[in-house]
Coordinates of C-alpha atoms in Angstrom, one line a residue:
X1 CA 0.0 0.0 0.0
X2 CA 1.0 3.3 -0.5
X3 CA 1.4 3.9 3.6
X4 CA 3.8 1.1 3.3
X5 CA 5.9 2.1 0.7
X6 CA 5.8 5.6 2.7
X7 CA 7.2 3.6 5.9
X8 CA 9.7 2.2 3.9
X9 CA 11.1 5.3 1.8
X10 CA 11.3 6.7 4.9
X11 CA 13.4 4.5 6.8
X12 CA 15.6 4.4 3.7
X13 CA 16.4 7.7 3.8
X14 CA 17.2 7.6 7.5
X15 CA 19.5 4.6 6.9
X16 CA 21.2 6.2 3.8
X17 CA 21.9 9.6 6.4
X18 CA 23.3 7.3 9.0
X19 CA 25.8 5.6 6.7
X20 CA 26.9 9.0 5.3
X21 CA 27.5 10.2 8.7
X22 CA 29.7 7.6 9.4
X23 CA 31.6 7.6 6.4
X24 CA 32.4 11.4 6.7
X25 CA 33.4 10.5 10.5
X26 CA 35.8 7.7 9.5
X27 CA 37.3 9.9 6.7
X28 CA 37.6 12.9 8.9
X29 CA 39.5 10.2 11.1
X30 CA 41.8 9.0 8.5
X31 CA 42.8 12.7 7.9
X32 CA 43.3 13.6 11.2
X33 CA 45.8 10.6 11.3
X34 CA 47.6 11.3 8.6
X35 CA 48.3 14.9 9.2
X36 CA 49.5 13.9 13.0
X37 CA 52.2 11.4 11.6
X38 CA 52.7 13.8 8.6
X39 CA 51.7 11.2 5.9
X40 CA 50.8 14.1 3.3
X41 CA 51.1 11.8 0.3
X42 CA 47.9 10.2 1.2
X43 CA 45.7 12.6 2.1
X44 CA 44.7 13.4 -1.9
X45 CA 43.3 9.9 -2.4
X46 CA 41.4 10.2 0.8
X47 CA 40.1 13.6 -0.1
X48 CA 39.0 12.2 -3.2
X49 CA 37.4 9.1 -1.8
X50 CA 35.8 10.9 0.9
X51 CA 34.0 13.0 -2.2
X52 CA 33.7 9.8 -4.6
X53 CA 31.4 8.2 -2.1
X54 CA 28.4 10.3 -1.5
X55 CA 28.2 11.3 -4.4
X56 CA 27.9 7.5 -5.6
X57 CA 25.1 7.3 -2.8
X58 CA 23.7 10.3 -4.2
X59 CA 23.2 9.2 -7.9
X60 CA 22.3 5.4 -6.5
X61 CA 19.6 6.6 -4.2
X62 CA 17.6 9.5 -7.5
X63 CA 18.2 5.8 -9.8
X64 CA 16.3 3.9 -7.3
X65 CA 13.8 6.9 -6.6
X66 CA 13.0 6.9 -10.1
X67 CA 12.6 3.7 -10.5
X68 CA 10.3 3.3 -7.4
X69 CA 7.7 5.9 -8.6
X70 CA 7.6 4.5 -12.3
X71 CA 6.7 1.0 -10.9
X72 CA 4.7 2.0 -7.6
X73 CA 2.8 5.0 -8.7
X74 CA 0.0 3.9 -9.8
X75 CA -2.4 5.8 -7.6
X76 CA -5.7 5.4 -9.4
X77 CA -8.2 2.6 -8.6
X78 CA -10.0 0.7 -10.6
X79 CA -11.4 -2.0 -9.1
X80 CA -11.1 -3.9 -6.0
X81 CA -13.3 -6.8 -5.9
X82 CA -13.6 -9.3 -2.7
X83 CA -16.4 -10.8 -4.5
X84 CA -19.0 -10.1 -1.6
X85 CA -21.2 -8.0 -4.0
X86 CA -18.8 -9.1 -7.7
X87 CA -18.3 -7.1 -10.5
X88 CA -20.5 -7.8 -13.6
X89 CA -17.7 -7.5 -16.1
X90 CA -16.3 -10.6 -15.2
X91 CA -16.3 -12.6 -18.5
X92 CA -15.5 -16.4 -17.9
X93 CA -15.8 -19.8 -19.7
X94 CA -19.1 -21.8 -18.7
X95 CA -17.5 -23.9 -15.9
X96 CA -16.1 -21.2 -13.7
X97 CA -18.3 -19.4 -11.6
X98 CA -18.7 -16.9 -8.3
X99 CA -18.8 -18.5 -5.5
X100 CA -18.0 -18.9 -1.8
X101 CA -16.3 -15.2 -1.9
X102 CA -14.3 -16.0 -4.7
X103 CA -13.6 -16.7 -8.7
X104 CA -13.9 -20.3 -8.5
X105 CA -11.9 -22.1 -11.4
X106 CA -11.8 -26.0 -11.2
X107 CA -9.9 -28.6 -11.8
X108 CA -9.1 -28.5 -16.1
X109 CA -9.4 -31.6 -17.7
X110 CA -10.5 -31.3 -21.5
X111 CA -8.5 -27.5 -22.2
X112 CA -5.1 -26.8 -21.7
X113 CA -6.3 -23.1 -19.7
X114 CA -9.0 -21.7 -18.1
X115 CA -9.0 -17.7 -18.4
X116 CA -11.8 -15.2 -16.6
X117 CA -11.0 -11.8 -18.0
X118 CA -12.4 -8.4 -16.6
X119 CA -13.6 -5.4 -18.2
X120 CA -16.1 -4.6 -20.5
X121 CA -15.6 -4.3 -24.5
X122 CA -13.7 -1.2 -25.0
X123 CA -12.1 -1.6 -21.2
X124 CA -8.2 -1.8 -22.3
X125 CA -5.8 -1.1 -20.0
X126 CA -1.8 0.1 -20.8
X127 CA 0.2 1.2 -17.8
X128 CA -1.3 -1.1 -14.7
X129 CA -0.6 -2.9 -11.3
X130 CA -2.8 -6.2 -10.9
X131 CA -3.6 -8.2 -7.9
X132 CA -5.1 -11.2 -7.0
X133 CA -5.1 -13.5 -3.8
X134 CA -5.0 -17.0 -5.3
X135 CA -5.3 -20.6 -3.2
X136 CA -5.3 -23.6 -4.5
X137 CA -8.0 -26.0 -2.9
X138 CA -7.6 -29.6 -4.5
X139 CA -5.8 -31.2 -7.5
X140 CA -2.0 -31.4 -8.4
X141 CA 1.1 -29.2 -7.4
X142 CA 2.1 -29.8 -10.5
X143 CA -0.5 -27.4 -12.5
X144 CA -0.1 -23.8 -12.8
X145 CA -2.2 -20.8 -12.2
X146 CA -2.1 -17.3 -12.0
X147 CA -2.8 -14.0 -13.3
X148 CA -2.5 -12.4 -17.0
X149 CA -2.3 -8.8 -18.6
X150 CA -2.7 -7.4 -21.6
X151 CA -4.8 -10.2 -22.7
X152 CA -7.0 -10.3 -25.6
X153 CA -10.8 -9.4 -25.7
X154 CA -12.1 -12.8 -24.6
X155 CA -12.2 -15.2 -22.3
X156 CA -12.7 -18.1 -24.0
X157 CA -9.5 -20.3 -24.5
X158 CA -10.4 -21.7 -28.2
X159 CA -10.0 -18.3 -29.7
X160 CA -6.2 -17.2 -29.9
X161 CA -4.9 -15.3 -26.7
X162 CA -1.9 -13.0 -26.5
X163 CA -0.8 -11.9 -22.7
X164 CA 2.0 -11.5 -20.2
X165 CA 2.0 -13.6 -17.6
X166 CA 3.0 -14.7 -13.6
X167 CA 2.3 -18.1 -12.6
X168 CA 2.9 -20.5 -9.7
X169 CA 2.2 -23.8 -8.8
X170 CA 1.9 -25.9 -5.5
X171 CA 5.2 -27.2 -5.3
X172 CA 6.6 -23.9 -5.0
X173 CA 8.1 -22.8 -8.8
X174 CA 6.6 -19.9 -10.5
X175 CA 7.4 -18.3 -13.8
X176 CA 7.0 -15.4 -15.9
X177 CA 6.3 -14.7 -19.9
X178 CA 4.1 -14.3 -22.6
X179 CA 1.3 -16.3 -24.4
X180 CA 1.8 -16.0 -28.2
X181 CA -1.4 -17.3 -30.0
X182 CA -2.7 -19.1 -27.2
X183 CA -0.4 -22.4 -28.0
X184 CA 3.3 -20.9 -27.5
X185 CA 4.4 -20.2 -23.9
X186 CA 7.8 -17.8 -24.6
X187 CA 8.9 -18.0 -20.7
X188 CA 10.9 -15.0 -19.8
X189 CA 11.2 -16.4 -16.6
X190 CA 11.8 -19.7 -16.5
X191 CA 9.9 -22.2 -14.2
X192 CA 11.9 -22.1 -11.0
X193 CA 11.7 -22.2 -7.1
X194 CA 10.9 -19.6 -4.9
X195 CA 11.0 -19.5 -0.8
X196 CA 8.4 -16.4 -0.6
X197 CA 5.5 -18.9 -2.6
X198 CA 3.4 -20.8 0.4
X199 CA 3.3 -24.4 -0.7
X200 CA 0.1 -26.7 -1.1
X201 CA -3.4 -25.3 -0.4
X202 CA -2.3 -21.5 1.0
X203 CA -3.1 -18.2 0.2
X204 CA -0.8 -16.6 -2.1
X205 CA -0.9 -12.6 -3.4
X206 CA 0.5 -12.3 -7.0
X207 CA 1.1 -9.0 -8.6
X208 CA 2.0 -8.0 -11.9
X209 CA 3.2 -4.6 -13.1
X210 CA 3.2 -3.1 -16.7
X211 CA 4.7 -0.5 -17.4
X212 CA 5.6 0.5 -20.7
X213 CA 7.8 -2.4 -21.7
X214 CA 8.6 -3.5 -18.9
X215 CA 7.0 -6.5 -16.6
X216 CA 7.5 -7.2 -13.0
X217 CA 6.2 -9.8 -11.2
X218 CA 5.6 -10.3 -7.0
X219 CA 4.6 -12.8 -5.0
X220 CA 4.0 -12.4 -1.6
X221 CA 5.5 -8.6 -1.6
X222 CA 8.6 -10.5 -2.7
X223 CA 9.8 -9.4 -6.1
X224 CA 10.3 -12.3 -8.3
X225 CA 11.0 -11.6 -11.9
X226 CA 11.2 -8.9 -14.5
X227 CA 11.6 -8.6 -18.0
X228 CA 11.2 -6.2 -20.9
X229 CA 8.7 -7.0 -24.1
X230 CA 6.9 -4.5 -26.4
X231 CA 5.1 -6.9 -27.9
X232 CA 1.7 -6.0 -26.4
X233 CA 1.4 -2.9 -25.6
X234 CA -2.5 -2.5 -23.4
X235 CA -5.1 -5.4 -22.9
X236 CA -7.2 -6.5 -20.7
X237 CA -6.2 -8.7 -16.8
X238 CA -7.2 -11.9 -16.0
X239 CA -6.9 -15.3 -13.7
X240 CA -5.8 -18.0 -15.4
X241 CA -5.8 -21.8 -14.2
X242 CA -3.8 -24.7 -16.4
X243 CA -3.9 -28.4 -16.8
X244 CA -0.6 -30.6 -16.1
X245 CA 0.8 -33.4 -18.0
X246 CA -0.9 -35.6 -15.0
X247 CA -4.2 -33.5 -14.0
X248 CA -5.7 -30.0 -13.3
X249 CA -6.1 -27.9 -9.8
X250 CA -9.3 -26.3 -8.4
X251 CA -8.3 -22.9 -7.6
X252 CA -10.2 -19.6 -5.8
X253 CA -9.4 -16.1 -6.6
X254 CA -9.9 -13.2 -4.2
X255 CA -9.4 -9.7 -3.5
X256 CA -8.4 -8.2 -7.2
X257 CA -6.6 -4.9 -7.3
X258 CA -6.3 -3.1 -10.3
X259 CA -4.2 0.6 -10.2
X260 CA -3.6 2.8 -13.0
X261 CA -1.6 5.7 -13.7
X262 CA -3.1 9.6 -14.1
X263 CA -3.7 10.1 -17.5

């Protein structure tokens, strides 16, 4: 949230002051030392370290500002749905329905995804930060799920889909990617571990961020991946649940986000 990344900014900043002070303490040591044992020689390079390093700080700490508000500044909401009283531009495949609180997707068995896409026709969406609380409640670890962006029109998975993607799975991996005509996963990420994914039938937050060409995944506050594409440039967002090799998984999402920038 945005009080969060408030918190954290600021304890940044304090942290970054602390470590300057002690860096121009320690050099003003170092100088103090040379001059008593009359070690002129070295008190140039010192100088010039002494300078070098705050100002290295300095440029470091406007690159990461910068980069913070291009992917975090995204102040505008646009829906946040716990599915108490759902949105009715939710546009899913027959089997998937609203239920219990939550986008209920089952177990897959005949297609190789499921995909329930928000937003109405000319809802398209370019700069964006999406996300979604997704558990897994039966079926294989082995069969992803997750959330998409900059997806097509519709929802249903015969017709030829284009979108980014984050996905996880119940034994822990996730990955990240695009969709190229609904039967070429390109991952960008590839399928891989992570410790800040809850294994089995838990509750895990996945966020995605487009912005511009550039994708960036989370899980669990944690970021995982990013990557830079321009192949799709605004879309649609969407939950997406896949079948295995072996089997499918019955999977609820909850609580979707979706922030935009001003225009």
């Amino acid at each position: 949230s945005c009080t969060r990344f408030n918190k954290s900014s600021t304890f940044k900043k304090l942290v970054c002051k602390l470590l300057l002070l002690y860096l121009i303490t320690a050099a003003n040591a170092v100088i103090q030392s040379l001059k008593r044992i009359e070690q002129y020689s070295y008190l140039g390079k010192v100088y010039l370290i002494a300078i070098a390093i705050p100002c290295i700080l300095f440029i470091t700490g406007l690159i990461t500002v910068h980069f913070q508000q291009n992917i975090d500044f995204f102040p505008n909401i646009v829906l946040a749905d716990d599915f108490k009283y759902p949105s009715k531009k939710w546009n899913k495949d027959t089997l998937l329905s609203i239920k219990n609180g939550g986008l209920f997707h089952p177990e897959t068995k005949n297609n190789n995804f499921k995909l329930s896409i928000w937003g109405d026709k000319n809802q398209r969406f370019k700069d964006l930060d999406f996300s979604v609380d997704t558990k897994k409640v039966n079926g294989t670890d082995d069969s992803g799920f997750g959330i998409v962006a900059r997806t097509s029109d519709t929802s249903k998975s015969s017709v030829r889909q284009n979108f980014y993607y984050l996905l996880i799975k119940g034994n822990g991996e996730f990955s990240m990617g695009k969709l190229i005509g609904s039967n070429k996963w390109e991952d960008k990420v590839g399928w891989q571990h992570s410790t800040s994914i809850k294994q089995g039938n838990n509750i895990n937050r996945l966020r995605l961020v487009c912005n511009g060409k550039r994708v960036i995944g989370w899980i669990n506050s944690q970021r995982v991946g990013i990557f830079e594409d321009d192949s799709y440039t605004s879309g649609k967002i969407g939950v997406i649940s896949l079948r295995s090799s072996d089997d499918g998984a019955a999977v609820y999402f909850d609580n979707v986000l979706i922030k935009t920038k001003p225009e």
